[in-house]
Structures are given as C-alpha cells and as structure tokens.
XYZ file of C-alpha atoms in Angstrom:
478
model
C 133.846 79.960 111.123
C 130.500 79.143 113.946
C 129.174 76.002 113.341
C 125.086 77.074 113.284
C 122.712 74.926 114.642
C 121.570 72.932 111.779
C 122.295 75.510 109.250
C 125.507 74.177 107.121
C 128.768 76.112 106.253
C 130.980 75.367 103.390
C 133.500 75.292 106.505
C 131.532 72.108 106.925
C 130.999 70.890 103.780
C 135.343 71.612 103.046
C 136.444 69.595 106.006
C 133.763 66.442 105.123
C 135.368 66.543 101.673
C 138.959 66.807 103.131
C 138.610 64.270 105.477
C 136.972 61.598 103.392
C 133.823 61.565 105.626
C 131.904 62.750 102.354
C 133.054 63.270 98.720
C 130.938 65.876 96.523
C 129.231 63.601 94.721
C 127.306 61.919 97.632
C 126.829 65.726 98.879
C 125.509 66.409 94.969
C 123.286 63.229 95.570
C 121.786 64.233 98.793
C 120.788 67.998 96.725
C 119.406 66.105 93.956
C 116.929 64.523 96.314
C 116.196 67.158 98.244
C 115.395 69.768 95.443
C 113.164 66.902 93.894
C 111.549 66.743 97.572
C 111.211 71.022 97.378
C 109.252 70.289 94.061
C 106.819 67.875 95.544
C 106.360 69.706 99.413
C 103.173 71.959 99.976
C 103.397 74.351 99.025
C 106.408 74.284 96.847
C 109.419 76.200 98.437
C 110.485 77.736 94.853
C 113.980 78.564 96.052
C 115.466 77.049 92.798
C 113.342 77.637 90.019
C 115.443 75.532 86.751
C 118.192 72.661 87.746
C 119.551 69.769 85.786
C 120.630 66.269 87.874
C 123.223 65.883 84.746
C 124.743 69.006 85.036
C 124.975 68.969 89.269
C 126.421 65.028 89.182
C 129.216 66.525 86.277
C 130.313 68.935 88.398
C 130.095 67.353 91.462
C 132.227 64.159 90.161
C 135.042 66.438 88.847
C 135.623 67.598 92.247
C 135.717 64.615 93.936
C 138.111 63.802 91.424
C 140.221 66.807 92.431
C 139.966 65.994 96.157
C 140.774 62.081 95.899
C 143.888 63.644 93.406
C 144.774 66.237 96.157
C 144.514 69.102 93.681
C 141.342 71.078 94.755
C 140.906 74.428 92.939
C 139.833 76.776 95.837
C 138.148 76.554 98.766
C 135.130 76.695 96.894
C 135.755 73.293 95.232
C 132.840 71.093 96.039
C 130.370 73.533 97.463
C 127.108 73.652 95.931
C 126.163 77.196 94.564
C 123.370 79.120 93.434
C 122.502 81.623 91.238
C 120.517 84.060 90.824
C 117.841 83.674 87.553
C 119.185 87.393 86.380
C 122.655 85.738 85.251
C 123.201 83.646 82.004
C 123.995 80.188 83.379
C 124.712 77.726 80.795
C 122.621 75.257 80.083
C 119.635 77.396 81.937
C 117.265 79.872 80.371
C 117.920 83.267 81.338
C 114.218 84.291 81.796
C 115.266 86.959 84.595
C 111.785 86.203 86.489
C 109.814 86.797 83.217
C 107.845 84.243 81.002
C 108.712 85.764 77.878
C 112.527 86.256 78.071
C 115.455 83.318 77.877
C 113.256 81.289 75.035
C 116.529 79.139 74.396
C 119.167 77.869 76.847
C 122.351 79.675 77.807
C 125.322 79.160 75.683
C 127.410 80.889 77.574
C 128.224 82.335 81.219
C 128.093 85.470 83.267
C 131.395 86.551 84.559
C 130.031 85.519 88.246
C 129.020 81.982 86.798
C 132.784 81.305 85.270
C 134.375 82.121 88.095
C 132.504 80.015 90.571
C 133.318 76.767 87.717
C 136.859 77.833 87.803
C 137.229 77.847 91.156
C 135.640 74.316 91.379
C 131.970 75.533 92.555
C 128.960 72.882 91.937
C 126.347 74.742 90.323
C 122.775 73.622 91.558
C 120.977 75.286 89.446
C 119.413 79.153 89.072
C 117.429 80.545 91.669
C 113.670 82.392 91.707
C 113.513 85.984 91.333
C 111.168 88.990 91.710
C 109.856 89.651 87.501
C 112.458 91.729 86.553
C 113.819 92.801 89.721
C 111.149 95.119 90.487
C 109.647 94.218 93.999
C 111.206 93.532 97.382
C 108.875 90.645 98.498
C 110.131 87.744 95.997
C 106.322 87.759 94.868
C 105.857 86.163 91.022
C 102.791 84.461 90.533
C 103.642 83.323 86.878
C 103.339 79.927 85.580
C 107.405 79.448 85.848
C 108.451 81.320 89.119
C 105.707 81.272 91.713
C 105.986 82.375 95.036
C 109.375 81.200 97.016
C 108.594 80.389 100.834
C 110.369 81.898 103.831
C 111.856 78.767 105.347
C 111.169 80.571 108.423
C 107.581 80.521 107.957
C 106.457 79.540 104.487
C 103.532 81.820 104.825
C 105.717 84.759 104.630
C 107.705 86.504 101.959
C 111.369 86.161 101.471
C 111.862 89.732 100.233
C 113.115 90.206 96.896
C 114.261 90.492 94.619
C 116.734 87.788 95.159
C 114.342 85.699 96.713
C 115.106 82.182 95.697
C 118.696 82.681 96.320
C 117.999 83.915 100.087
C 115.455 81.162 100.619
C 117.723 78.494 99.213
C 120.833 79.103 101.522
C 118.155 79.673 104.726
C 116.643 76.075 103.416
C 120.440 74.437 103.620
C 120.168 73.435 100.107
C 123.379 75.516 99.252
C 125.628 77.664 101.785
C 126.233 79.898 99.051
C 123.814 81.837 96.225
C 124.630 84.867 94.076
C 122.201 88.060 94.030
C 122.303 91.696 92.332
C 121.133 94.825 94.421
C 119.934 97.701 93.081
C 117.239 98.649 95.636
C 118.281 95.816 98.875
C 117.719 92.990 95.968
C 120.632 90.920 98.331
C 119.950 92.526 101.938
C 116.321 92.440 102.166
C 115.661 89.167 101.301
C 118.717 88.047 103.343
C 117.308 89.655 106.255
C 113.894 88.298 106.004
C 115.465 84.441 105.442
C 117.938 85.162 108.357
C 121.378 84.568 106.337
C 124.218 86.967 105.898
C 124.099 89.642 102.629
C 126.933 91.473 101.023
C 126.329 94.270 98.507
C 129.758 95.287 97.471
C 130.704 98.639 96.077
C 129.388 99.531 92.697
C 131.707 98.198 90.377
C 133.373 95.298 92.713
C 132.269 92.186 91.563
C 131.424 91.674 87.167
C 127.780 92.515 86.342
C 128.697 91.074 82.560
C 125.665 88.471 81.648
C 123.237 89.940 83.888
C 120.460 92.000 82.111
C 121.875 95.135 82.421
C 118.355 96.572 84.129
C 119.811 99.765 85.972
C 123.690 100.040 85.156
C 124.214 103.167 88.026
C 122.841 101.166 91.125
C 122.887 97.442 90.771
C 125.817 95.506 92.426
C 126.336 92.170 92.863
C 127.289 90.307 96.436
C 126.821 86.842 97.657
C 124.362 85.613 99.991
C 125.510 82.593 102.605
C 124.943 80.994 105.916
C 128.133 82.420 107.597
C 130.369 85.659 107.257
C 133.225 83.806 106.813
C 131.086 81.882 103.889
C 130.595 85.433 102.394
C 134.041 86.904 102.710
C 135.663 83.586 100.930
C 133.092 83.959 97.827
C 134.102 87.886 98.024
C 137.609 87.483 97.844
C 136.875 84.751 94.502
C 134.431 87.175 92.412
C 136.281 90.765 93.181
C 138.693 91.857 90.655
C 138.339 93.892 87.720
C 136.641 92.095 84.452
C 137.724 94.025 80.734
C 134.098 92.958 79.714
C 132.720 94.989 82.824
C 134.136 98.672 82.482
C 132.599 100.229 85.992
C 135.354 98.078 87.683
C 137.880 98.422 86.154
C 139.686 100.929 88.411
C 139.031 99.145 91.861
C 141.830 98.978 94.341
C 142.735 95.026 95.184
C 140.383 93.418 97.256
C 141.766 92.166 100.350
C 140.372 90.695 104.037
C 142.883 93.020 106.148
C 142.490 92.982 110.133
C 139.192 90.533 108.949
C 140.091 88.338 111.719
C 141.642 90.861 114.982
C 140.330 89.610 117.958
C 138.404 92.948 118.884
C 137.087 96.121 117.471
C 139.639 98.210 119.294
C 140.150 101.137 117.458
C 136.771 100.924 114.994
C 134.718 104.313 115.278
C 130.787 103.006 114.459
C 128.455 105.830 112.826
C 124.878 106.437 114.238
C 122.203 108.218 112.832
C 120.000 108.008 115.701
C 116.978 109.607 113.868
C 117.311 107.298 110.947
C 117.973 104.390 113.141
C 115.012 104.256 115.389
C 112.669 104.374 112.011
C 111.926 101.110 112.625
C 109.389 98.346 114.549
C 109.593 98.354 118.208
C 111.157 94.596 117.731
C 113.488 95.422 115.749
C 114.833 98.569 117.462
C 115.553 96.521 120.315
C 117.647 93.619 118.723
C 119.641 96.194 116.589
C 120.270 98.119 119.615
C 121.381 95.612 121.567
C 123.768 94.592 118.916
C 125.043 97.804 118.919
C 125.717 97.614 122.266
C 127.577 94.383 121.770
C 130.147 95.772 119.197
C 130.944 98.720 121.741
C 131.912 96.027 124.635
C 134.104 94.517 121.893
C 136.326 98.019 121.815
C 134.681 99.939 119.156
C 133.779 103.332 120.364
C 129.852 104.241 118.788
C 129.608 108.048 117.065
C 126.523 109.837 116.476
C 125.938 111.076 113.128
C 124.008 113.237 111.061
C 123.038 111.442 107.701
C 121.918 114.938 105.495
C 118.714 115.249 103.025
C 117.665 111.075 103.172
C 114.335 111.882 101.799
C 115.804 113.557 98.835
C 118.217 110.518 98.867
C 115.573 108.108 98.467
C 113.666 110.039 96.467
C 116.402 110.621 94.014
C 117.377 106.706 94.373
C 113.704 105.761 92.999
C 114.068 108.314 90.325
C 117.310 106.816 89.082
C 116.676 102.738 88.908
C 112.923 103.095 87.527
C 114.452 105.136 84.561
C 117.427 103.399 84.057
C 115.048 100.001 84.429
C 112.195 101.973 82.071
C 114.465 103.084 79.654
C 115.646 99.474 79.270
C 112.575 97.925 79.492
C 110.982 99.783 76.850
C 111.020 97.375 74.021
C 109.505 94.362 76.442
C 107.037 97.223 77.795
C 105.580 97.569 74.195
C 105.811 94.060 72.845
C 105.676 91.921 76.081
C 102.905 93.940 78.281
C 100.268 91.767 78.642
C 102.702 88.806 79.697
C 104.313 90.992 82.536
C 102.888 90.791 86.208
C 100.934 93.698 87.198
C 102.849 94.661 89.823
C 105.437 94.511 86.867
C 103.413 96.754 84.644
C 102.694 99.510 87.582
C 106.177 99.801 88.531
C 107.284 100.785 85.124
C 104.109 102.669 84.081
C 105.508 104.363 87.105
C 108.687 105.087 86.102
C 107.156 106.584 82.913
C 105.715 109.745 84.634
C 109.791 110.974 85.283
C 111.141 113.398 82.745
C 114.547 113.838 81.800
C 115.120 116.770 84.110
C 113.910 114.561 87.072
C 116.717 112.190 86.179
C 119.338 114.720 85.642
C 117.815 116.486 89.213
C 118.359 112.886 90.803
C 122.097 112.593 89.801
C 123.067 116.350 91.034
C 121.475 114.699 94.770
C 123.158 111.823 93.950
C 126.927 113.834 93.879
C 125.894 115.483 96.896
C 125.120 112.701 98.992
C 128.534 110.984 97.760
C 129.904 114.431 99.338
C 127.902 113.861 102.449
C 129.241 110.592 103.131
C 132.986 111.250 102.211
C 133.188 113.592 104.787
C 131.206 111.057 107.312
C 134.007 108.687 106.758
C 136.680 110.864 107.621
C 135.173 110.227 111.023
C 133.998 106.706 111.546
C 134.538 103.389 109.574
C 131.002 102.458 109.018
C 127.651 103.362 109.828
C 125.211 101.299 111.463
C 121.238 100.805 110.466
C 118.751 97.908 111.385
C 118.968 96.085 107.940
C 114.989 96.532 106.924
C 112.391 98.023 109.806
C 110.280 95.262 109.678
C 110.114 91.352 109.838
C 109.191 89.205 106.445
C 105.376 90.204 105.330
C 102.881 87.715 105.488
C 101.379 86.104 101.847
C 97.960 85.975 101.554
C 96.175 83.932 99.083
C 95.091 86.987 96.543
C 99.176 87.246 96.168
C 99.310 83.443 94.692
C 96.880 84.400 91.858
C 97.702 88.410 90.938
C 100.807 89.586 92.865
C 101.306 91.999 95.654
C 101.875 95.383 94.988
C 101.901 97.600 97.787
C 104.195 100.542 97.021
C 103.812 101.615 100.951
C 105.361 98.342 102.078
C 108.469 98.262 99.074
C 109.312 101.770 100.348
C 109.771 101.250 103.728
C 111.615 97.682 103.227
C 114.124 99.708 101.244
C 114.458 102.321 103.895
C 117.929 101.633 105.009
C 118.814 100.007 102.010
C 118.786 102.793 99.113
C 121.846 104.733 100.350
C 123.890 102.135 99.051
C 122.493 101.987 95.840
C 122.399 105.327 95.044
C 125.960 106.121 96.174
C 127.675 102.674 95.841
C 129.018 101.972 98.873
C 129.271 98.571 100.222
C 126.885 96.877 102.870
C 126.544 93.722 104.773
C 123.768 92.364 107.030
C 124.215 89.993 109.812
C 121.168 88.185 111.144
C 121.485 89.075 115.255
C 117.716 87.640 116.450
C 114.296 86.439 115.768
C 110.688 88.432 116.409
C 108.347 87.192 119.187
C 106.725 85.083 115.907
C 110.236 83.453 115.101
C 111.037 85.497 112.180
C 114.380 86.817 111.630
C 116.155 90.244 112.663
C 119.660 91.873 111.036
C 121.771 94.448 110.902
C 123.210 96.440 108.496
C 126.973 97.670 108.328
C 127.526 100.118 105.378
C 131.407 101.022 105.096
C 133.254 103.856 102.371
C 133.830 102.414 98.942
C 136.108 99.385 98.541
C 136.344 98.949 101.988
C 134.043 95.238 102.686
C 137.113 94.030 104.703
C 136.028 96.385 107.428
C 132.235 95.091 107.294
C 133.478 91.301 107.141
C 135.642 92.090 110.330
C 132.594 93.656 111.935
C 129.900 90.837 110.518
C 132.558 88.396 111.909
C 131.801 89.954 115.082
C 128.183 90.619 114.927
C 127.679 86.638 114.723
C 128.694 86.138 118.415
C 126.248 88.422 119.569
C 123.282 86.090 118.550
C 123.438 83.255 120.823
C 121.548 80.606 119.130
C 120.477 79.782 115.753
C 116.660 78.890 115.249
C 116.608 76.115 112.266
C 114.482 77.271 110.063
C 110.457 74.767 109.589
C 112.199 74.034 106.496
C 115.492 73.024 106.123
C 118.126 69.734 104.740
C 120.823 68.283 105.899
C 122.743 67.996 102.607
C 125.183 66.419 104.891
C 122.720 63.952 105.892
C-alpha cells in the first residue's frame, strides 16, 4: 500500500494501532478536534455535515479495547469511516441532502453502516450530499448542507453527489467514506477531490437503508485515499444481503491476481473517439497513463463503443423517472423547501412518458449486448474519469444553487455507461492541472469483475509520481 505524501492510509492508521505508537481513541481525539476546527475555518469545509463526539469516542474506545486484547475484528478495526447522508446511520437524521426529510434520528442501520460496526469501523459521522442526489457539483445551499469545499482549492466544487464523502477522505479526516452512484455520484466527485472511487456492479454491495431514489442504476462503492484502502472496504461490504434482492445472485467476491507484479497478459479497451472528448489537460495525463499500463505488459486494443448518445440519452431517461416517480409525494408536499436546481431536475424528468422509459430500457439491453461482446476481447476499457477539472463556485451558487445542465452532462460523460448497464468502475487519480487541481482515470471492467480494476488501480498509482497535499488537509495522526 504507497504511503502518499501527507495523505493517510488505513495501512497507516493499522500499523500505529498495532504497534502501540497510537491507540484509536487518541486517533478518535485528534478527529474530534479537527472536525470542530472544519466547523469554525472560512469558509466551512462541509465534508461532514451531522457527527456526535459521544458516539466517535464509543466506538473508538471499543477498539482500542480489541487491540490492547489482541482480538481486532478486521482490518477495518479502528479506522475512522464516513458515510454518505443517503444511508440511515443510527443516531443521525437521514435527511438525504434535504431539509424536510429525516425529522427524527435513525433507529436503525443501512446494511453498509452494520457492516462497517461489525467489522470494528469508527463511524465519524454522515457526510454532505448533493439534495437528493440530483447534481454532480456537491452544490446545496440549504440551511443544513451548504456548499462542501474542494480541499484542493476550496473555491471549487467537489462534484457530487457524494460530495462530503470525497472531500472528507481528500481533507485526511477519514481514509475511508461510503457513496451511491447512479449518474458518477462516487467517481466524479472522487476525481475532482483527487482520491480513488469504486462503483461496483449493480447489485454488489446492499443498497438496503438508502432512499431507494433510482433502484436500476444506483450502486454503492467506497471512496478512499489508496486502492488498496478501496479493495479492503470492497472485499468487507460485497456479499449478497436477503433484505437487498438485486444481489442476491452475485458470484463471490474475490481480489484474484490483485497483487501480480505486471499486467502481462491484460488486453486494455480504447475507444479513441470517446476518449479524446475531453480538455486538452486532461487528454494528456490520461494518455500518458495509458501509456504507462502498456510498459507494464498490458497490450492496449482499440474499440468501438456503439450508439453512446443513445446510451446517455437513455441513461437520463431512466434515473430522472425512476428518481420522479419516487419523488412524487415530496414533489407535491415538499416543493417549495427543495433547491431549485432540485425542482428543475425533476420538473424535468416530468416531461418523459412511459414509452420514453420503456424506449430507454430496450437501449439499455442493447448496450448490455454491446459490451458483452467487447469483453470477449479485452478486460476493461479505459476513459479519462470526467473531461474536465473541479468547476469553480461563484458567490450566486452560495445563495441559490448552480444549475447548469450543460456542465452535469458533460461531467457524466464517461460516467453513465456504468450506470445504465451496471458494470463496475474505478478511478485512480494519475495528475494535477496547470492550476493544481486533480486528474483520474477511469477503468470500467465486465460485471463482477472489480478484482481486475483493483489490480489495474494498484498499478495506475505508480504512474503518478508525487502526491500534492491538498490547502486543506489533517494529520489525524498528528
């Protein structure tokens, strides 16, 4: 696992607690302080949006427990954790970004949330969120959210709509934080904070206590500093849950060949077309990454990715009914407490008819064709992760939102062909902008196969040779 510059792994964090250097509890301490000191900075970063210095110190003091005992639960026990505002996390209120929604705490826990306890996770808190999940900038100006700061450059975006999760990891206030994708809701914002992003397959890891917004796209993946960081939390949250029915079927998850010393052997999919869609920037990091991976013994294949614009078309179609047709209670009661951005994007989705939707799912079987026959050829394909760096905030945004429907397309550009067919993807941060900001790539494999992206991610980490720390960042090993 690389030790970053001054970005900590739970590699780290494991061997403090192992060697006695550092017990959770003092690590707990050190969070405590700092998310008090997140509260209080200007402007506020907003990573983590509701947290409870009770609940963190419980947690934290059971594990040190375990570790003086010698009987840790996983090698998760101890590391502060994340998650996401979408999943019921007792004692928090499950407001999902909103004002109006989570009115009492959480009794009980998402699927996602158990398992991280279980395995002896110390949960931080929940993390900020774009209202609803319906943007990919992170932007919510309401009076509980507000607008989470790129710890890259806190007068740009994180990307949404797992914002607070990205921005928390990038900000070294947890190595790990949970996130749904149904549109790049994990990738985008995990490109734009410069951490690693796993979607995995539809169906991998238990939606059950997330608000089921669109049940056909959405997956759920973690978001950490390292590969390694995400392929441990992976191979924790990936089994089949009875409560969850869309996994129930999976094959085992497993981290085969994760660690081979070389690509030999790997065939890497290009779509040079739909590659190059992207800023001039960009184009030339991902490139050179590419190039990187081929020295390592993987062999690069061009590819033809068929009818994309009918993909992404369809792919819209699909989450803003699913999302509308969920919605439409809170659309009619709750309206004039929703963001407009909020109110656009499902007035929006009213305009599709029920043909559209039915339409969207025939291009949705085709495209599933498409690719099944693309990986009888290579393991993976290969995309820049989103075609442009993190966009800037300007002060209008702090007040009413940002809504620019040009800008959320093209962020989801190489994003929505793993939403709309399910496969998995993972994106590697491999270099900054001339302005500091971060660059990644994406690596999309066929379904149930993340051990193949891990063992690629794995590699795509050597190819950046330095790690900028972020304007704002903790030590919570301090």
């Amino acid at each position: 696992n690389p030790v970053r510059e001054g970005l900590v792994t739970n590699f780290q964090i494991l061997l403090s607690c192992r060697s006695g250097k550092l017990t959770p509890t003092q690590v707990a301490k050190n969070i405590i302080a700092m998310l008090e000191d997140c509260d209080k900075s200007t402007p506020p970063l907003r990573a983590i949006v509701q947290w409870d210095q009770e609940q963190i110190m419980l947690m934290a003091e059971a594990s040190t427990t375990r570790y003086r005992n010698k009987c840790t639960l996983s090698c998760l026990d101890g590391i502060p954790v994340c998650l996401k505002e979408e999943f019921k996390v007792v004692p928090y209120h499950h407001r999902v970004g909103t004002v109006y929604l989570g009115t009492q705490p959480e009794t009980e826990d998402a699927t996602v949330a158990k398992k991280l306890r279980e395995a002896g996770a110390v949960i931080i808190g929940v993390s900020n969120m774009h209202e609803l999940g319906t943007g990919t900038t992170g932007c919510n100006p309401n009076r509980y959210h507000k607008i989470p700061r790129n710890p890259y450059n806190p007068n740009h975006f994180t990307g949404g709509s797992s914002s607070g999760s990205a921005a928390a990891v990038a900000a070294g206030l947890c190595p790990v934080a949970i996130g749904t994708d149904g549109g790049g809701s994990v990738r985008i914002p995990a490109s734009f904070c410069g951490v690693v992003g796993l979607k995995g397959t539809f169906g991998r890891i238990s939606c059950h206590g997330s608000l089921p917004l669109s049940y056909s796209t959405v997956s759920v993946g973690p978001i950490c500093t390292s590969v390694a960081d995400a392929a441990i939390v992976y191979s924790i949250l990936a089994e089949p849950d009875l409560l969850y029915p869309y996994g129930l079927k999976q094959p085992k998850a497993t981290l085969s060949d994760m660690c081979a010393p070389d690509l030999k052997g790997l065939k890497l999919g290009v779509d040079w077309t739909f590659f190059k869609a992207c800023d001039a920037e960009v184009l030339s990091a991902c490139e050179k990454a590419v190039k990187h991976l081929q020295s390592l013994g993987a062999s690069v294949v061009e590819v033809s990715l068929p009818e994309m614009e009918e993909a992404r078309v369809a792919h819209v179609i699909c989450i803003l009914s699913e999302m509308r047709d969920f919605l439409q209670p809170d659309f009619n009661k709750h309206f004039h407490e929703m963001n407009l951005e909020t109110r656009a994007s499902l007035a929006l989705a009213c305009q599709f008819t029920a043909l559209d939707y039915i339409k969207a799912n025939r291009q949705r079987t085709r495209s599933m064709r498409f690719l099944q026959e693309i990986f009888n050829t290579v393991n993976c394909i290969l995309t820049p992760a989103v075609p442009c760096t993190a966009p800037r905030i300007y002060e209008s945004d702090l007040l009413t939102g940002s809504s620019d429907m040009t800008s959320t397309v093209r962020c989801m550009r190489f994003m929505q062909l793993g939403n709309f067919t399910g496969i998995p993807g993972l994106v590697v941060p491999i270099g900054y902008s001339t302005a500091g900001l971060p660059i990644s790539l994406q690596v999309m494999a066929k379904w149930w196969d993340e051990a193949v992206l891990l063992r690629i991610g794995l590699k795509l980490e050597q190819f950046r040779d330095q790690t900028k720390k972020p304007s704002i960042y903790y030590d919570i090993l301090a």
